[in-house]
Amino acid sequence: NCAFTEIGPNPRIKLTAEQLAAEARENRDQFRAKYAVNAEFLITGEVASIERGGGGNNVCLVLQTSAAPRILIEQIGNSDMLEKLMKADLPPGTKVTIVGEYNDAVSHNKPDIYLNGNIMKD
């Protein structure tokens, strides 16, 4: 049993994939300074594609945006099986929410924005 003694606002930053990409386009250095340290997101958007990561081992879900940078969340696992399952479960146009954080280490000096976290279908 548990009792909530105080319920407050959700500390996660709520943005759409388009809003996140627009902020990064506007000023990438300012974007990194704002989100690189423990910023937790709720990012909503639509799946644009499922593709292999930069090294080819991981599978990335790419969110739809009107212009670069792309918003990606990388999933680690058996690439062939994971890619097949994700493509079946999350085809382009599927509405999703990403609960996670900006991955500055992976994103640094790359054109895309990488997130760490979980994918939930809406």
mmCIF file of N, CA, C and O in Angstrom, residues 20-84:
data_model
loop_
_atom_site.group_PDB
_atom_site.id
_atom_site.type_symbol
_atom_site.label_atom_id
_atom_site.label_comp_id
_atom_site.label_asym_id
_atom_site.label_seq_id
_atom_site.Cartn_x
_atom_site.Cartn_y
_atom_site.Cartn_z
ATOM 1 N N LEU A 20 10.986 19.969 -30.879
ATOM 2 C CA LEU A 20 12.355 19.640 -30.483
ATOM 3 C C LEU A 20 13.323 19.892 -31.639
ATOM 4 O O LEU A 20 14.382 20.503 -31.454
ATOM 5 N N ALA A 21 12.952 19.459 -32.844
ATOM 6 C CA ALA A 21 13.801 19.681 -34.014
ATOM 7 C C ALA A 21 13.956 21.172 -34.307
ATOM 8 O O ALA A 21 15.044 21.639 -34.643
ATOM 9 N N ALA A 22 12.869 21.935 -34.150
ATOM 10 C CA ALA A 22 12.924 23.381 -34.409
ATOM 11 C C ALA A 22 13.874 24.073 -33.440
ATOM 12 O O ALA A 22 14.633 24.968 -33.840
ATOM 13 N N GLU A 23 13.838 23.683 -32.181
ATOM 14 C CA GLU A 23 14.767 24.271 -31.203
ATOM 15 C C GLU A 23 16.211 23.981 -31.577
ATOM 16 O O GLU A 23 17.075 24.851 -31.481
ATOM 17 N N ALA A 24 16.483 22.759 -32.003
ATOM 18 C CA ALA A 24 17.849 22.393 -32.389
ATOM 19 C C ALA A 24 18.279 23.140 -33.644
ATOM 20 O O ALA A 24 19.437 23.552 -33.757
ATOM 21 N N ARG A 25 17.364 23.321 -34.593
ATOM 22 C CA ARG A 25 17.687 24.071 -35.821
ATOM 23 C C ARG A 25 18.020 25.523 -35.515
ATOM 24 O O ARG A 25 18.913 26.105 -36.109
ATOM 25 N N GLU A 26 17.289 26.098 -34.578
ATOM 26 C CA GLU A 26 17.445 27.519 -34.261
ATOM 27 C C GLU A 26 18.839 27.835 -33.724
ATOM 28 O O GLU A 26 19.479 28.781 -34.157
ATOM 29 N N ASN A 27 19.307 27.043 -32.773
ATOM 30 C CA ASN A 27 20.633 27.286 -32.184
ATOM 31 C C ASN A 27 21.096 26.001 -31.498
ATOM 32 O O ASN A 27 20.700 25.715 -30.374
ATOM 33 N N ARG A 28 21.917 25.234 -32.175
ATOM 34 C CA ARG A 28 22.328 23.912 -31.669
ATOM 35 C C ARG A 28 23.104 24.020 -30.368
ATOM 36 O O ARG A 28 22.925 23.203 -29.462
ATOM 37 N N ASP A 29 23.973 24.999 -30.225
ATOM 38 C CA ASP A 29 24.742 25.143 -28.984
ATOM 39 C C ASP A 29 23.828 25.464 -27.807
ATOM 40 O O ASP A 29 23.989 24.907 -26.719
ATOM 41 N N GLN A 30 22.885 26.338 -28.013
ATOM 42 C CA GLN A 30 21.920 26.677 -26.962
ATOM 43 C C GLN A 30 21.052 25.455 -26.628
ATOM 44 O O GLN A 30 20.747 25.200 -25.465
ATOM 45 N N PHE A 31 20.673 24.706 -27.644
ATOM 46 C CA PHE A 31 19.900 23.480 -27.460
ATOM 47 C C PHE A 31 20.659 22.496 -26.569
ATOM 48 O O PHE A 31 20.119 21.959 -25.612
ATOM 49 N N ARG A 32 21.933 22.274 -26.884
ATOM 50 C CA ARG A 32 22.764 21.347 -26.101
ATOM 51 C C ARG A 32 22.891 21.827 -24.659
ATOM 52 O O ARG A 32 22.795 21.033 -23.727
ATOM 53 N N ALA A 33 23.109 23.100 -24.459
ATOM 54 C CA ALA A 33 23.256 23.629 -23.099
ATOM 55 C C ALA A 33 21.968 23.454 -22.304
ATOM 56 O O ALA A 33 22.001 23.153 -21.107
ATOM 57 N N LYS A 34 20.846 23.612 -22.960
ATOM 58 C CA LYS A 34 19.553 23.521 -22.292
ATOM 59 C C LYS A 34 19.181 22.084 -21.929
ATOM 60 O O LYS A 34 18.638 21.833 -20.856
ATOM 61 N N TYR A 35 19.490 21.117 -22.805
ATOM 62 C CA TYR A 35 18.981 19.764 -22.625
ATOM 63 C C TYR A 35 20.023 18.699 -22.292
ATOM 64 O O TYR A 35 19.656 17.560 -22.004
ATOM 65 N N ALA A 36 21.302 19.022 -22.318
ATOM 66 C CA ALA A 36 22.332 18.000 -22.131
ATOM 67 C C ALA A 36 22.428 17.478 -20.698
ATOM 68 O O ALA A 36 22.968 16.405 -20.470
ATOM 69 N N VAL A 37 21.924 18.203 -19.736
ATOM 70 C CA VAL A 37 22.077 17.786 -18.341
ATOM 71 C C VAL A 37 20.721 17.403 -17.748
ATOM 72 O O VAL A 37 19.928 18.253 -17.383
ATOM 73 N N ASN A 38 20.464 16.118 -17.704
ATOM 74 C CA ASN A 38 19.318 15.549 -16.993
ATOM 75 C C ASN A 38 17.950 16.110 -17.353
ATOM 76 O O ASN A 38 17.080 16.190 -16.501
ATOM 77 N N ALA A 39 17.753 16.498 -18.577
ATOM 78 C CA ALA A 39 16.422 16.936 -19.005
ATOM 79 C C ALA A 39 15.633 15.709 -19.432
ATOM 80 O O ALA A 39 16.049 14.979 -20.328
ATOM 81 N N GLU A 40 14.509 15.465 -18.781
ATOM 82 C CA GLU A 40 13.654 14.337 -19.136
ATOM 83 C C GLU A 40 12.518 14.830 -20.007
ATOM 84 O O GLU A 40 11.901 15.858 -19.733
ATOM 85 N N PHE A 41 12.241 14.078 -21.080
ATOM 86 C CA PHE A 41 11.256 14.469 -22.075
ATOM 87 C C PHE A 41 10.056 13.538 -22.121
ATOM 88 O O PHE A 41 10.165 12.349 -21.828
ATOM 89 N N LEU A 42 8.963 14.091 -22.577
ATOM 90 C CA LEU A 42 7.833 13.350 -23.143
ATOM 91 C C LEU A 42 7.709 13.924 -24.551
ATOM 92 O O LEU A 42 7.226 15.042 -24.736
ATOM 93 N N ILE A 43 8.193 13.201 -25.539
ATOM 94 C CA ILE A 43 8.185 13.661 -26.921
ATOM 95 C C ILE A 43 7.104 12.904 -27.674
ATOM 96 O O ILE A 43 7.112 11.671 -27.702
ATOM 97 N N THR A 44 6.176 13.616 -28.271
ATOM 98 C CA THR A 44 5.141 12.981 -29.070
ATOM 99 C C THR A 44 5.424 13.217 -30.542
ATOM 100 O O THR A 44 6.003 14.240 -30.921
ATOM 101 N N GLY A 45 5.037 12.263 -31.347
ATOM 102 C CA GLY A 45 5.231 12.400 -32.782
ATOM 103 C C GLY A 45 4.757 11.170 -33.522
ATOM 104 O O GLY A 45 4.143 10.278 -32.939
ATOM 105 N N GLU A 46 5.062 11.151 -34.801
ATOM 106 C CA GLU A 46 4.709 10.022 -35.654
ATOM 107 C C GLU A 46 5.981 9.371 -36.161
ATOM 108 O O GLU A 46 6.981 10.040 -36.434
ATOM 109 N N VAL A 47 5.927 8.067 -36.304
ATOM 110 C CA VAL A 47 7.059 7.312 -36.827
ATOM 111 C C VAL A 47 7.253 7.674 -38.300
ATOM 112 O O VAL A 47 6.314 7.612 -39.087
ATOM 113 N N ALA A 48 8.480 8.047 -38.643
ATOM 114 C CA ALA A 48 8.831 8.293 -40.042
ATOM 115 C C ALA A 48 9.400 7.017 -40.654
ATOM 116 O O ALA A 48 9.081 6.660 -41.784
ATOM 117 N N SER A 49 10.259 6.328 -39.879
ATOM 118 C CA SER A 49 10.865 5.093 -40.373
ATOM 119 C C SER A 49 11.530 4.337 -39.228
ATOM 120 O O SER A 49 11.729 4.877 -38.145
ATOM 121 N N ILE A 50 11.863 3.098 -39.522
ATOM 122 C CA ILE A 50 12.695 2.269 -38.653
ATOM 123 C C ILE A 50 13.913 1.929 -39.493
ATOM 124 O O ILE A 50 13.789 1.460 -40.623
ATOM 125 N N GLU A 51 15.113 2.187 -38.959
ATOM 126 C CA GLU A 51 16.324 1.942 -39.738
ATOM 127 C C GLU A 51 17.477 1.547 -38.836
ATOM 128 O O GLU A 51 17.405 1.695 -37.620
ATOM 129 N N ARG A 52 18.522 1.043 -39.440
ATOM 130 C CA ARG A 52 19.713 0.647 -38.696
ATOM 131 C C ARG A 52 20.466 1.895 -38.235
ATOM 132 O O ARG A 52 20.497 2.901 -38.932
ATOM 133 N N GLY A 53 21.082 1.782 -37.035
ATOM 134 C CA GLY A 53 21.873 2.877 -36.490
ATOM 135 C C GLY A 53 23.155 3.077 -37.268
ATOM 136 O O GLY A 53 23.464 2.308 -38.183
ATOM 137 N N GLY A 54 23.911 4.095 -36.884
ATOM 138 C CA GLY A 54 25.136 4.443 -37.573
ATOM 139 C C GLY A 54 26.105 3.292 -37.739
ATOM 140 O O GLY A 54 26.696 3.107 -38.785
ATOM 141 N N GLY A 55 26.267 2.464 -36.688
ATOM 142 C CA GLY A 55 27.186 1.335 -36.769
ATOM 143 C C GLY A 55 26.565 0.103 -37.387
ATOM 144 O O GLY A 55 27.231 -0.887 -37.618
ATOM 145 N N GLY A 56 25.256 0.150 -37.661
ATOM 146 C CA GLY A 56 24.581 -0.968 -38.284
ATOM 147 C C GLY A 56 24.109 -2.032 -37.316
ATOM 148 O O GLY A 56 23.390 -2.937 -37.697
ATOM 149 N N ASN A 57 24.504 -1.954 -36.043
ATOM 150 C CA ASN A 57 24.128 -2.982 -35.084
ATOM 151 C C ASN A 57 22.807 -2.701 -34.390
ATOM 152 O O ASN A 57 22.082 -3.622 -34.052
ATOM 153 N N ASN A 58 22.499 -1.474 -34.135
ATOM 154 C CA ASN A 58 21.285 -1.114 -33.417
ATOM 155 C C ASN A 58 20.207 -0.655 -34.386
ATOM 156 O O ASN A 58 20.479 -0.347 -35.538
ATOM 157 N N VAL A 59 18.987 -0.605 -33.880
ATOM 158 C CA VAL A 59 17.855 -0.201 -34.698
ATOM 159 C C VAL A 59 17.329 1.124 -34.158
ATOM 160 O O VAL A 59 17.185 1.299 -32.952
ATOM 161 N N CYS A 60 17.064 2.059 -35.059
ATOM 162 C CA CYS A 60 16.581 3.383 -34.662
ATOM 163 C C CYS A 60 15.161 3.615 -35.151
ATOM 164 O O CYS A 60 14.835 3.302 -36.287
ATOM 165 N N LEU A 61 14.356 4.180 -34.270
ATOM 166 C CA LEU A 61 13.047 4.690 -34.647
ATOM 167 C C LEU A 61 13.256 6.166 -34.953
ATOM 168 O O LEU A 61 13.838 6.890 -34.141
ATOM 169 N N VAL A 62 12.831 6.601 -36.119
ATOM 170 C CA VAL A 62 12.989 7.992 -36.545
ATOM 171 C C VAL A 62 11.620 8.649 -36.504
ATOM 172 O O VAL A 62 10.664 8.127 -37.071
ATOM 173 N N LEU A 63 11.538 9.788 -35.818
ATOM 174 C CA LEU A 63 10.279 10.529 -35.739
ATOM 175 C C LEU A 63 10.171 11.520 -36.897
ATOM 176 O O LEU A 63 11.169 12.087 -37.348
ATOM 177 N N GLN A 64 8.956 11.728 -37.344
ATOM 178 C CA GLN A 64 8.669 12.640 -38.451
ATOM 179 C C GLN A 64 8.903 14.081 -38.026
ATOM 180 O O GLN A 64 8.395 14.520 -36.993
ATOM 181 N N THR A 65 9.682 14.824 -38.808
ATOM 182 C CA THR A 65 9.853 16.268 -38.646
ATOM 183 C C THR A 65 9.832 16.894 -40.036
ATOM 184 O O THR A 65 10.089 16.208 -41.029
ATOM 185 N N SER A 66 9.541 18.183 -40.106
ATOM 186 C CA SER A 66 9.442 18.845 -41.412
ATOM 187 C C SER A 66 10.807 19.123 -42.030
ATOM 188 O O SER A 66 10.909 19.301 -43.239
ATOM 189 N N ALA A 67 11.841 19.177 -41.195
ATOM 190 C CA ALA A 67 13.191 19.450 -41.686
ATOM 191 C C ALA A 67 14.192 18.902 -40.663
ATOM 192 O O ALA A 67 13.830 18.575 -39.535
ATOM 193 N N ALA A 68 15.438 18.810 -41.090
ATOM 194 C CA ALA A 68 16.492 18.332 -40.192
ATOM 195 C C ALA A 68 16.582 19.264 -38.991
ATOM 196 O O ALA A 68 16.210 20.427 -39.082
ATOM 197 N N PRO A 69 17.038 18.786 -37.854
ATOM 198 C CA PRO A 69 17.573 17.455 -37.609
ATOM 199 C C PRO A 69 16.471 16.420 -37.397
ATOM 200 O O PRO A 69 15.355 16.752 -37.011
ATOM 201 N N ARG A 70 16.844 15.175 -37.657
ATOM 202 C CA ARG A 70 15.925 14.078 -37.381
ATOM 203 C C ARG A 70 15.989 13.759 -35.890
ATOM 204 O O ARG A 70 17.013 13.966 -35.253
ATOM 205 N N ILE A 71 14.896 13.237 -35.346
ATOM 206 C CA ILE A 71 14.823 12.818 -33.955
ATOM 207 C C ILE A 71 14.811 11.293 -33.954
ATOM 208 O O ILE A 71 13.930 10.690 -34.573
ATOM 209 N N LEU A 72 15.797 10.675 -33.285
ATOM 210 C CA LEU A 72 15.924 9.224 -33.272
ATOM 211 C C LEU A 72 16.014 8.693 -31.860
ATOM 212 O O LEU A 72 16.555 9.361 -30.974
ATOM 213 N N ILE A 73 15.516 7.471 -31.672
ATOM 214 C CA ILE A 73 15.755 6.747 -30.439
ATOM 215 C C ILE A 73 16.293 5.391 -30.850
ATOM 216 O O ILE A 73 15.703 4.687 -31.663
ATOM 217 N N GLU A 74 17.466 5.072 -30.319
ATOM 218 C CA GLU A 74 18.171 3.858 -30.690
ATOM 219 C C GLU A 74 17.810 2.737 -29.731
ATOM 220 O O GLU A 74 17.829 2.917 -28.517
ATOM 221 N N GLN A 75 17.470 1.587 -30.294
ATOM 222 C CA GLN A 75 17.142 0.407 -29.506
ATOM 223 C C GLN A 75 18.253 -0.622 -29.685
ATOM 224 O O GLN A 75 18.655 -0.914 -30.815
ATOM 225 N N ILE A 76 18.724 -1.162 -28.589
ATOM 226 C CA ILE A 76 19.825 -2.119 -28.624
ATOM 227 C C ILE A 76 19.249 -3.521 -28.515
ATOM 228 O O ILE A 76 18.396 -3.787 -27.672
ATOM 229 N N GLY A 77 19.711 -4.411 -29.355
ATOM 230 C CA GLY A 77 19.247 -5.784 -29.304
ATOM 231 C C GLY A 77 19.639 -6.526 -30.555
ATOM 232 O O GLY A 77 20.399 -6.031 -31.376
ATOM 233 N N ASN A 78 19.116 -7.749 -30.702
ATOM 234 C CA ASN A 78 19.357 -8.541 -31.899
ATOM 235 C C ASN A 78 18.800 -7.761 -33.081
ATOM 236 O O ASN A 78 17.586 -7.672 -33.255
ATOM 237 N N SER A 79 19.650 -7.207 -33.890
ATOM 238 C CA SER A 79 19.238 -6.254 -34.916
ATOM 239 C C SER A 79 18.207 -6.799 -35.888
ATOM 240 O O SER A 79 17.225 -6.129 -36.177
ATOM 241 N N ASP A 80 18.417 -7.981 -36.433
ATOM 242 C CA ASP A 80 17.492 -8.510 -37.429
ATOM 243 C C ASP A 80 16.108 -8.726 -36.836
ATOM 244 O O ASP A 80 15.098 -8.303 -37.403
ATOM 245 N N MET A 81 16.046 -9.376 -35.697
ATOM 246 C CA MET A 81 14.775 -9.669 -35.043
ATOM 247 C C MET A 81 14.107 -8.378 -34.574
ATOM 248 O O MET A 81 12.920 -8.169 -34.789
ATOM 249 N N LEU A 82 14.881 -7.501 -33.935
ATOM 250 C CA LEU A 82 14.338 -6.245 -33.421
ATOM 251 C C LEU A 82 13.805 -5.367 -34.543
ATOM 252 O O LEU A 82 12.721 -4.801 -34.449
ATOM 253 N N GLU A 83 14.555 -5.260 -35.615
ATOM 254 C CA GLU A 83 14.125 -4.451 -36.751
ATOM 255 C C GLU A 83 12.809 -4.993 -37.318
ATOM 256 O O GLU A 83 11.878 -4.227 -37.593
ATOM 257 N N LYS A 84 12.708 -6.286 -37.469
ATOM 258 C CA LYS A 84 11.493 -6.909 -37.996
ATOM 259 C C LYS A 84 10.299 -6.639 -37.077
ATOM 260 O O LYS A 84 9.221 -6.257 -37.537
#
